[in-house]
Amino acid sequence: MKTLDTVLQEHRTFPPSQTFTEKARIDAAGLSALHAQAERDPVAFWAEQARELLLWRTPFTQTLDESRAPFVTWFADGELNLTESCLDRHLATHRRNKAALIWEGEPTERGVESRVLTYFELHREVCRAANALRTLGVKTGDRVVIYMPMIPELVIAVLACARLGATHSVIFGGFSAEAIRDRVQDAGATCVLTADGGYRRGKVIPLKQNVDEALHSCPGVKHVVVVSRVGCDVSMHAGRDHFWADLLRGQSAHCPAVAVPAEHPLFILYTSGTTGKPKGVVHSTGGYGTQVAYTTRHVFDLRDEDTYFCTADVGWITGHSYIAYGPLLHGATVLIYEGAPDTPHRGRLWEICERWGATILYTAPTAIRSFMRWGDEWPKRHDLSSLRLLGTVGEPINPAAWLWYHETIGQGRCPIVDTWWQTETGAIMVSPLPGATATKPGSCTQPLPGLSVEVIHKDGTRCQPGQGGFLVISRPWPSQLRTVWGDPERYRKTYFGDMFIDGKPVYFTGDGARLDEDGYLWVVGRVDDVLNVAGHRIGTAEVESALVSHPAVAEAAVVGRPDELKGQALVAFVTLRAGSAQRSDAPLSASEAAAEILRKHVVKEIGAIARPDEIRFTEALPKTRSGKIMRRLLREIACSGRARGDVTTLEDIAVLERLSAQHSDEE
Ligand code: PRX
């Protein structure tokens, strides 16, 4: 595992400041005590968290059941409705008229557009939306797809589904019609909630149009509900399509919450894997809610006075756990922003922080690197003195970006929580606690109490300090994904088929990591065929299958190359079918036109996030004698121009020589 040794060694440590620790929920002694309590009896520890943090309609008597591992259950005989914990319970407290959501829209031509929903108002809107969905026949167990911009209705829609016990599946607004179609079909959704369009960098994204295109081949969808956000023209199919406002008009502000068993699927969220087809990651209600509430409380040190700003989209797991559910479970004020951070200017996020007095900011390393590149003058124009805590998620943060975030945004005052987790883990697994843990730039530090995240060698032995290996989770955890929707065997094989400790399968994260002398974790990145582009997971196989679906393409292989801003960039090696308009031996200028056609094709098939940064045409791909594409060689060529590693298994060495020569021509 060469890559593991090359990770930058960073030795600076930042102990929590005294001013922060004095007020923090947990200091170093408190953290040790929590670890000790959790280790004594992890299952009892989680049962206590579940009882304390959530409202239960029927208290549970069972906690963890591993008898069908890796299919596990938590709190299985308990019943609850998570929206009662997020909304109803705050209504009888001082939080009744406190802001739950503060939303700011992207366009500013007519002044700043914002909406504030108190807990009382959010509860009312969720109930009205749930009642409206009920009139369409939506009920417990149905799957509802949500494809919306970052507007309050997105959060309302998520919670309205949960209110009825309908399983929501949010699709990020940047995905294409084809991606919607695949997900709607896979989930067997009967209802789609969307908007006419959404704003992104001043442009209108035609969301309803994408849905219409997708639904040509989704006969199972009976109803589409459309929020009017941008006011563009949309075609409405009689009997199927309804405007959100019309449907909610006259609906009662009371809607009984349907109590569901703790294991009831709260949501399905699709994520990329090592094969072409995205996986529907299934999350439970009780276990998911418990760990999300627990981590929100401790990692963000969340308190009533906070204005918590998370820049993620609700279309990703971060937005599910740390916008829609976590902060509301604690009655916090959540600040959300609709648009791009550089619209209309590069100081937009800092302006938002200043305008609403954000106290906590949670964002991604790729964003931090962009802010750094845009220059200090943007944050310097704004008063950021309200901030007290900063967080990052999505990919390893390079120490330079960490230090910039600490100095320029946190002004040396705010601890940084570098949180490691995944769509599949549902909630944060590894992170410092801001009042307790000394941080090191680039390390997500240590697993939280109750969680067992370890680094092991391929043979299942544990890595010693200073060694690198594979990141695994060696004990079930409450917010663990329960299965892959419709494909339990894929769940077992993907996550529990590769790594074993003492012969027992353990969950493999797909990440490589190094353990340092203090037992801190340094996640290096994926070791499988999944790339992390700007904090988003993209399976190379998914992009490859999009490429080969173009009639001119014979074969394609996609690899990652390091990218200063995005972490990784996508490089595609493509062979064209004989006789297609653009041949691989055509001059580069002609190939560029072909490359643009293929890029557009990938955007159409998946969405702009999967757009290849570079497309290289080649006559053949390097393969082993058994016909397997040697991606390692392609990676080396993409990164450095030539393949340096072992090529003895390569079938035709000339292929490699041609690829390397092509690279130096381009230089
Ligand atoms: O490789 C790890 C990286 O992001 C992957 C999970 O991606 P996704 O399911 O899209 O969820 C992202 C938001 C939780 C992980 O396997 N990753 C996430 N957080 C970190 C990270 N890598 C290093 N440090 C992190 N803090």
mmCIF file of C-alpha atoms in Angstrom, residues 123-432:
data_model
loop_
_atom_site.group_PDB
_atom_site.id
_atom_site.type_symbol
_atom_site.label_atom_id
_atom_site.label_comp_id
_atom_site.label_asym_id
_atom_site.label_seq_id
_atom_site.Cartn_x
_atom_site.Cartn_y
_atom_site.Cartn_z
ATOM 1 C CA HIS A 123 -44.441 21.708 12.315
ATOM 2 C CA ARG A 124 -47.513 23.224 10.689
ATOM 3 C CA GLU A 125 -46.045 23.072 7.161
ATOM 4 C CA VAL A 126 -44.865 19.490 7.634
ATOM 5 C CA CYS A 127 -48.332 18.483 8.842
ATOM 6 C CA ARG A 128 -50.056 20.234 5.942
ATOM 7 C CA ALA A 129 -47.701 18.611 3.440
ATOM 8 C CA ALA A 130 -48.190 15.207 5.058
ATOM 9 C CA ASN A 131 -51.970 15.617 4.910
ATOM 10 C CA ALA A 132 -51.685 16.635 1.267
ATOM 11 C CA LEU A 133 -49.616 13.560 0.467
ATOM 12 C CA ARG A 134 -52.179 11.459 2.247
ATOM 13 C CA THR A 135 -54.906 12.752 -0.047
ATOM 14 C CA LEU A 136 -52.812 11.383 -2.914
ATOM 15 C CA GLY A 137 -52.821 8.002 -1.243
ATOM 16 C CA VAL A 138 -49.243 8.094 0.079
ATOM 17 C CA LYS A 139 -48.973 5.793 3.085
ATOM 18 C CA THR A 140 -46.555 3.983 5.362
ATOM 19 C CA GLY A 141 -44.090 1.879 3.418
ATOM 20 C CA ASP A 142 -44.510 3.737 0.089
ATOM 21 C CA ARG A 143 -41.396 5.206 -1.487
ATOM 22 C CA VAL A 144 -41.436 8.891 -2.351
ATOM 23 C CA VAL A 145 -38.707 10.442 -4.489
ATOM 24 C CA ILE A 146 -37.773 14.058 -3.749
ATOM 25 C CA TYR A 147 -35.889 16.044 -6.401
ATOM 26 C CA MET A 148 -35.788 19.671 -5.340
ATOM 27 C CA PRO A 149 -33.500 22.667 -5.036
ATOM 28 C CA MET A 150 -32.303 23.755 -1.585
ATOM 29 C CA ILE A 151 -35.507 25.453 -0.538
ATOM 30 C CA PRO A 152 -37.455 25.062 2.729
ATOM 31 C CA GLU A 153 -39.930 22.766 0.940
ATOM 32 C CA LEU A 154 -37.135 20.209 0.557
ATOM 33 C CA VAL A 155 -36.818 19.867 4.326
ATOM 34 C CA ILE A 156 -40.598 20.019 4.699
ATOM 35 C CA ALA A 157 -41.023 17.253 2.091
ATOM 36 C CA VAL A 158 -38.499 14.984 3.821
ATOM 37 C CA LEU A 159 -40.192 15.407 7.182
ATOM 38 C CA ALA A 160 -43.694 15.062 5.690
ATOM 39 C CA CYS A 161 -42.731 11.643 4.317
ATOM 40 C CA ALA A 162 -41.302 10.639 7.682
ATOM 41 C CA ARG A 163 -44.502 11.852 9.346
ATOM 42 C CA LEU A 164 -46.485 9.280 7.342
ATOM 43 C CA GLY A 165 -43.885 6.530 7.575
ATOM 44 C CA ALA A 166 -43.286 6.794 3.825
ATOM 45 C CA THR A 167 -39.672 6.080 2.886
ATOM 46 C CA HIS A 168 -38.072 9.103 1.222
ATOM 47 C CA SER A 169 -35.414 8.947 -1.404
ATOM 48 C CA VAL A 170 -33.866 12.320 -2.143
ATOM 49 C CA ILE A 171 -32.077 12.721 -5.454
ATOM 50 C CA PHE A 172 -29.567 15.549 -5.618
ATOM 51 C CA GLY A 173 -30.833 18.346 -7.916
ATOM 52 C CA GLY A 174 -27.689 18.075 -10.066
ATOM 53 C CA PHE A 175 -28.550 14.599 -11.326
ATOM 54 C CA SER A 176 -29.874 14.053 -14.830
ATOM 55 C CA ALA A 177 -33.184 12.639 -16.084
ATOM 56 C CA GLU A 178 -31.543 9.246 -16.687
ATOM 57 C CA ALA A 179 -30.239 9.126 -13.122
ATOM 58 C CA ILE A 180 -33.717 9.996 -11.803
ATOM 59 C CA ARG A 181 -35.282 7.278 -13.935
ATOM 60 C CA ASP A 182 -32.887 4.596 -12.617
ATOM 61 C CA ARG A 183 -33.480 5.581 -9.000
ATOM 62 C CA VAL A 184 -37.261 5.936 -9.286
ATOM 63 C CA GLN A 185 -37.440 2.501 -10.905
ATOM 64 C CA ASP A 186 -35.081 0.848 -8.447
ATOM 65 C CA ALA A 187 -36.909 2.276 -5.429
ATOM 66 C CA GLY A 188 -40.336 1.492 -6.910
ATOM 67 C CA ALA A 189 -41.456 5.024 -6.066
ATOM 68 C CA THR A 190 -45.098 5.961 -6.525
ATOM 69 C CA CYS A 191 -44.815 9.688 -5.972
ATOM 70 C CA VAL A 192 -42.246 12.355 -6.919
ATOM 71 C CA LEU A 193 -41.923 15.727 -5.192
ATOM 72 C CA THR A 194 -40.100 18.351 -7.228
ATOM 73 C CA ALA A 195 -40.006 22.029 -8.212
ATOM 74 C CA ASP A 196 -40.454 23.854 -11.498
ATOM 75 C CA GLY A 197 -36.766 24.705 -11.411
ATOM 76 C CA GLY A 198 -33.905 25.731 -9.180
ATOM 77 C CA TYR A 199 -31.302 28.517 -9.268
ATOM 78 C CA ARG A 200 -27.640 27.699 -9.630
ATOM 79 C CA ARG A 201 -25.095 30.400 -10.424
ATOM 80 C CA GLY A 202 -27.836 32.611 -11.772
ATOM 81 C CA LYS A 203 -29.087 29.967 -14.180
ATOM 82 C CA VAL A 204 -32.344 28.059 -13.907
ATOM 83 C CA ILE A 205 -32.050 24.259 -13.698
ATOM 84 C CA PRO A 206 -35.195 22.741 -15.273
ATOM 85 C CA LEU A 207 -36.048 20.218 -12.571
ATOM 86 C CA LYS A 208 -39.634 19.481 -13.609
ATOM 87 C CA GLN A 209 -38.530 18.973 -17.202
ATOM 88 C CA ASN A 210 -35.952 16.416 -16.037
ATOM 89 C CA VAL A 211 -38.626 14.629 -14.028
ATOM 90 C CA ASP A 212 -40.974 14.558 -17.031
ATOM 91 C CA GLU A 213 -38.255 13.039 -19.164
ATOM 92 C CA ALA A 214 -37.434 10.437 -16.525
ATOM 93 C CA LEU A 215 -41.046 9.464 -15.961
ATOM 94 C CA HIS A 216 -41.601 8.390 -19.575
ATOM 95 C CA SER A 217 -40.283 5.046 -18.416
ATOM 96 C CA CYS A 218 -41.592 4.995 -14.850
ATOM 97 C CA PRO A 219 -45.239 3.894 -15.041
ATOM 98 C CA GLY A 220 -45.285 3.198 -11.295
ATOM 99 C CA VAL A 221 -45.328 6.920 -10.486
ATOM 100 C CA LYS A 222 -48.901 8.020 -9.954
ATOM 101 C CA HIS A 223 -48.378 11.547 -8.653
ATOM 102 C CA VAL A 224 -45.956 14.409 -9.110
ATOM 103 C CA VAL A 225 -46.081 17.448 -6.850
ATOM 104 C CA VAL A 226 -44.424 20.642 -8.091
ATOM 105 C CA VAL A 227 -43.256 23.555 -5.940
ATOM 106 C CA SER A 228 -43.179 26.845 -7.863
ATOM 107 C CA ARG A 229 -39.745 28.201 -7.150
ATOM 108 C CA VAL A 230 -38.566 30.000 -10.262
ATOM 109 C CA GLY A 231 -41.888 30.621 -12.004
ATOM 110 C CA CYS A 232 -40.830 29.084 -15.307
ATOM 111 C CA ASP A 233 -43.298 27.375 -17.617
ATOM 112 C CA VAL A 234 -43.823 23.705 -16.899
ATOM 113 C CA SER A 235 -46.051 21.177 -18.544
ATOM 114 C CA MET A 236 -48.515 19.599 -16.142
ATOM 115 C CA HIS A 237 -49.904 16.148 -16.869
ATOM 116 C CA ALA A 238 -53.573 16.100 -15.957
ATOM 117 C CA GLY A 239 -54.364 13.602 -13.227
ATOM 118 C CA ARG A 240 -50.694 13.042 -12.382
ATOM 119 C CA ASP A 241 -49.219 16.461 -11.660
ATOM 120 C CA HIS A 242 -50.260 18.880 -8.937
ATOM 121 C CA PHE A 243 -48.881 22.189 -7.743
ATOM 122 C CA TRP A 244 -47.642 22.064 -4.161
ATOM 123 C CA ALA A 245 -49.498 25.269 -3.217
ATOM 124 C CA ASP A 246 -52.813 24.004 -4.620
ATOM 125 C CA LEU A 247 -52.482 20.699 -2.881
ATOM 126 C CA LEU A 248 -51.630 22.205 0.504
ATOM 127 C CA ARG A 249 -54.345 24.838 0.377
ATOM 128 C CA GLY A 250 -56.934 24.120 3.044
ATOM 129 C CA GLN A 251 -55.000 21.223 4.556
ATOM 130 C CA SER A 252 -55.172 20.925 8.306
ATOM 131 C CA ALA A 253 -52.162 21.989 10.373
ATOM 132 C CA HIS A 254 -52.478 18.812 12.385
ATOM 133 C CA CYS A 255 -51.417 15.446 11.152
ATOM 134 C CA PRO A 256 -51.014 12.532 13.501
ATOM 135 C CA ALA A 257 -47.516 11.090 13.260
ATOM 136 C CA VAL A 258 -47.575 7.432 12.270
ATOM 137 C CA ALA A 259 -45.567 5.371 14.752
ATOM 138 C CA VAL A 260 -43.352 2.881 12.930
ATOM 139 C CA PRO A 261 -41.107 0.076 14.192
ATOM 140 C CA ALA A 262 -37.541 1.232 14.882
ATOM 141 C CA GLU A 263 -36.273 -0.796 11.935
ATOM 142 C CA HIS A 264 -38.708 0.780 9.487
ATOM 143 C CA PRO A 265 -36.760 2.237 6.518
ATOM 144 C CA LEU A 266 -36.725 6.005 7.039
ATOM 145 C CA PHE A 267 -34.988 6.596 3.734
ATOM 146 C CA ILE A 268 -33.096 5.205 0.794
ATOM 147 C CA LEU A 269 -30.159 7.225 -0.481
ATOM 148 C CA TYR A 270 -28.399 6.179 -3.658
ATOM 149 C CA THR A 271 -24.628 6.218 -3.717
ATOM 150 C CA SER A 272 -21.918 5.127 -6.096
ATOM 151 C CA GLY A 273 -20.116 1.852 -5.738
ATOM 152 C CA THR A 274 -17.602 -0.191 -7.644
ATOM 153 C CA THR A 275 -20.140 -1.447 -10.177
ATOM 154 C CA GLY A 276 -22.120 0.633 -12.652
ATOM 155 C CA LYS A 277 -25.428 0.562 -10.809
ATOM 156 C CA PRO A 278 -25.828 2.947 -7.841
ATOM 157 C CA LYS A 279 -26.690 1.303 -4.539
ATOM 158 C CA GLY A 280 -29.815 2.210 -2.616
ATOM 159 C CA VAL A 281 -28.444 2.566 0.903
ATOM 160 C CA VAL A 282 -31.266 1.838 3.357
ATOM 161 C CA HIS A 283 -31.366 3.545 6.745
ATOM 162 C CA SER A 284 -33.529 2.652 9.715
ATOM 163 C CA THR A 285 -35.566 4.999 11.905
ATOM 164 C CA GLY A 286 -34.597 4.316 15.541
ATOM 165 C CA GLY A 287 -30.937 3.417 15.187
ATOM 166 C CA TYR A 288 -30.313 6.138 12.629
ATOM 167 C CA GLY A 289 -32.091 8.751 14.732
ATOM 168 C CA THR A 290 -30.173 7.745 17.840
ATOM 169 C CA GLN A 291 -26.698 8.064 16.385
ATOM 170 C CA VAL A 292 -27.509 11.216 14.438
ATOM 171 C CA ALA A 293 -28.799 12.855 17.626
ATOM 172 C CA TYR A 294 -25.813 11.627 19.661
ATOM 173 C CA THR A 295 -23.192 12.864 17.189
ATOM 174 C CA THR A 296 -24.904 16.217 16.571
ATOM 175 C CA ARG A 297 -24.902 16.876 20.284
ATOM 176 C CA HIS A 298 -21.298 15.966 20.973
ATOM 177 C CA VAL A 299 -19.401 16.734 17.771
ATOM 178 C CA PHE A 300 -21.025 20.125 17.201
ATOM 179 C CA ASP A 301 -21.382 20.848 20.911
ATOM 180 C CA LEU A 302 -24.798 22.043 19.827
ATOM 181 C CA ARG A 303 -26.790 24.326 22.130
ATOM 182 C CA ASP A 304 -29.909 26.405 21.989
ATOM 183 C CA GLU A 305 -28.162 29.685 21.190
ATOM 184 C CA ASP A 306 -26.435 28.290 18.121
ATOM 185 C CA THR A 307 -27.109 29.259 14.545
ATOM 186 C CA TYR A 308 -25.812 26.248 12.749
ATOM 187 C CA PHE A 309 -24.843 26.628 9.073
ATOM 188 C CA CYS A 310 -24.247 23.528 6.978
ATOM 189 C CA THR A 311 -23.397 24.126 3.321
ATOM 190 C CA ALA A 312 -24.251 20.607 2.147
ATOM 191 C CA ASP A 313 -27.262 19.873 -0.022
ATOM 192 C CA VAL A 314 -30.043 17.782 1.488
ATOM 193 C CA GLY A 315 -29.527 15.543 -1.559
ATOM 194 C CA TRP A 316 -26.420 14.105 0.120
ATOM 195 C CA ILE A 317 -26.140 12.173 3.364
ATOM 196 C CA THR A 318 -24.616 15.192 5.143
ATOM 197 C CA GLY A 319 -27.769 17.157 4.426
ATOM 198 C CA HIS A 320 -29.981 14.313 5.639
ATOM 199 C CA SER A 321 -28.188 13.774 8.919
ATOM 200 C CA TYR A 322 -26.925 17.257 9.718
ATOM 201 C CA ILE A 323 -29.585 19.538 8.213
ATOM 202 C CA ALA A 324 -32.892 17.696 8.094
ATOM 203 C CA TYR A 325 -32.643 15.549 11.209
ATOM 204 C CA GLY A 326 -29.704 16.120 13.626
ATOM 205 C CA PRO A 327 -30.043 19.822 14.430
ATOM 206 C CA LEU A 328 -33.865 19.670 14.578
ATOM 207 C CA LEU A 329 -33.663 16.753 17.010
ATOM 208 C CA HIS A 330 -31.923 19.219 19.313
ATOM 209 C CA GLY A 331 -34.189 22.181 18.635
ATOM 210 C CA ALA A 332 -31.378 24.180 17.040
ATOM 211 C CA THR A 333 -31.594 26.930 14.443
ATOM 212 C CA VAL A 334 -30.449 25.691 11.052
ATOM 213 C CA LEU A 335 -29.255 28.092 8.391
ATOM 214 C CA ILE A 336 -29.451 26.915 4.789
ATOM 215 C CA TYR A 337 -28.505 28.575 1.524
ATOM 216 C CA GLU A 338 -29.968 27.799 -1.857
ATOM 217 C CA GLY A 339 -27.173 28.531 -4.251
ATOM 218 C CA ALA A 340 -23.529 28.708 -5.215
ATOM 219 C CA PRO A 341 -20.901 30.206 -2.876
ATOM 220 C CA ASP A 342 -19.634 32.561 -5.603
ATOM 221 C CA THR A 343 -22.975 34.082 -6.609
ATOM 222 C CA PRO A 344 -23.185 36.998 -7.018
ATOM 223 C CA HIS A 345 -19.663 37.315 -5.549
ATOM 224 C CA ARG A 346 -17.046 35.158 -3.879
ATOM 225 C CA GLY A 347 -17.817 36.430 -0.414
ATOM 226 C CA ARG A 348 -21.408 35.152 -0.392
ATOM 227 C CA LEU A 349 -20.976 32.563 2.372
ATOM 228 C CA TRP A 350 -19.212 35.054 4.621
ATOM 229 C CA GLU A 351 -21.941 37.585 3.984
ATOM 230 C CA ILE A 352 -24.502 34.947 5.017
ATOM 231 C CA CYS A 353 -22.508 34.061 8.160
ATOM 232 C CA GLU A 354 -22.402 37.731 9.093
ATOM 233 C CA ARG A 355 -26.056 38.468 8.235
ATOM 234 C CA TRP A 356 -27.439 35.683 10.434
ATOM 235 C CA GLY A 357 -24.671 35.455 13.013
ATOM 236 C CA ALA A 358 -23.725 31.848 12.253
ATOM 237 C CA THR A 359 -21.966 30.215 15.179
ATOM 238 C CA ILE A 360 -21.128 26.842 13.625
ATOM 239 C CA LEU A 361 -20.046 26.258 10.035
ATOM 240 C CA TYR A 362 -19.890 22.757 8.523
ATOM 241 C CA THR A 363 -18.472 22.484 4.993
ATOM 242 C CA ALA A 364 -16.201 20.424 2.730
ATOM 243 C CA PRO A 365 -12.445 20.568 2.052
ATOM 244 C CA THR A 366 -12.984 21.148 -1.668
ATOM 245 C CA ALA A 367 -14.980 24.285 -0.821
ATOM 246 C CA ILE A 368 -12.279 25.426 1.597
ATOM 247 C CA ARG A 369 -9.647 25.045 -1.119
ATOM 248 C CA SER A 370 -11.744 27.198 -3.463
ATOM 249 C CA PHE A 371 -12.164 29.877 -0.786
ATOM 250 C CA MET A 372 -8.405 29.828 -0.253
ATOM 251 C CA ARG A 373 -7.772 30.303 -3.936
ATOM 252 C CA TRP A 374 -10.292 33.150 -4.173
ATOM 253 C CA GLY A 375 -8.268 35.047 -1.601
ATOM 254 C CA ASP A 376 -8.452 36.346 1.950
ATOM 255 C CA GLU A 377 -10.030 39.609 0.903
ATOM 256 C CA TRP A 378 -13.475 37.983 0.645
ATOM 257 C CA PRO A 379 -13.818 36.703 4.222
ATOM 258 C CA LYS A 380 -11.971 39.781 5.504
ATOM 259 C CA ARG A 381 -14.803 42.011 4.317
ATOM 260 C CA HIS A 382 -17.176 40.390 6.791
ATOM 261 C CA ASP A 383 -17.568 40.160 10.520
ATOM 262 C CA LEU A 384 -17.069 36.490 11.339
ATOM 263 C CA SER A 385 -16.775 36.968 15.069
ATOM 264 C CA SER A 386 -19.988 35.010 15.748
ATOM 265 C CA LEU A 387 -18.354 31.741 14.615
ATOM 266 C CA ARG A 388 -17.247 29.461 17.442
ATOM 267 C CA LEU A 389 -16.828 26.066 15.773
ATOM 268 C CA LEU A 390 -15.867 24.838 12.302
ATOM 269 C CA GLY A 391 -16.360 21.431 10.736
ATOM 270 C CA THR A 392 -15.322 19.564 7.604
ATOM 271 C CA VAL A 393 -16.503 16.404 5.895
ATOM 272 C CA GLY A 394 -16.277 14.527 2.634
ATOM 273 C CA GLU A 395 -12.616 13.897 1.966
ATOM 274 C CA PRO A 396 -9.251 14.142 3.652
ATOM 275 C CA ILE A 397 -8.393 17.779 4.313
ATOM 276 C CA ASN A 398 -4.870 18.788 3.423
ATOM 277 C CA PRO A 399 -3.037 20.521 6.274
ATOM 278 C CA ALA A 400 -2.642 23.772 4.294
ATOM 279 C CA ALA A 401 -6.414 24.054 3.842
ATOM 280 C CA TRP A 402 -6.984 23.103 7.494
ATOM 281 C CA LEU A 403 -4.612 25.857 8.655
ATOM 282 C CA TRP A 404 -6.187 28.431 6.360
ATOM 283 C CA TYR A 405 -9.663 27.498 7.638
ATOM 284 C CA HIS A 406 -8.389 27.781 11.198
ATOM 285 C CA GLU A 407 -6.634 31.125 10.742
ATOM 286 C CA THR A 408 -8.685 33.012 8.179
ATOM 287 C CA ILE A 409 -12.202 31.810 8.944
ATOM 288 C CA GLY A 410 -11.853 30.705 12.553
ATOM 289 C CA GLN A 411 -9.429 33.532 13.352
ATOM 290 C CA GLY A 412 -7.456 31.082 15.454
ATOM 291 C CA ARG A 413 -10.366 30.923 17.885
ATOM 292 C CA CYS A 414 -12.559 28.116 16.578
ATOM 293 C CA PRO A 415 -11.801 24.413 16.993
ATOM 294 C CA ILE A 416 -12.110 22.369 13.796
ATOM 295 C CA VAL A 417 -13.935 19.050 13.796
ATOM 296 C CA ASP A 418 -12.776 16.890 10.889
ATOM 297 C CA THR A 419 -15.569 14.333 10.728
ATOM 298 C CA TRP A 420 -15.097 10.988 8.974
ATOM 299 C CA TRP A 421 -18.142 9.022 7.934
ATOM 300 C CA GLN A 422 -20.010 7.743 4.878
ATOM 301 C CA THR A 423 -23.462 7.476 3.337
ATOM 302 C CA GLU A 424 -23.494 3.933 4.682
ATOM 303 C CA THR A 425 -22.544 4.831 8.244
ATOM 304 C CA GLY A 426 -25.444 7.310 8.377
ATOM 305 C CA ALA A 427 -23.774 9.427 11.032
ATOM 306 C CA ILE A 428 -20.325 10.596 12.093
ATOM 307 C CA MET A 429 -18.029 7.774 13.256
ATOM 308 C CA VAL A 430 -14.635 9.401 13.763
ATOM 309 C CA SER A 431 -14.138 12.980 14.895
ATOM 310 C CA PRO A 432 -12.543 15.116 17.553
#
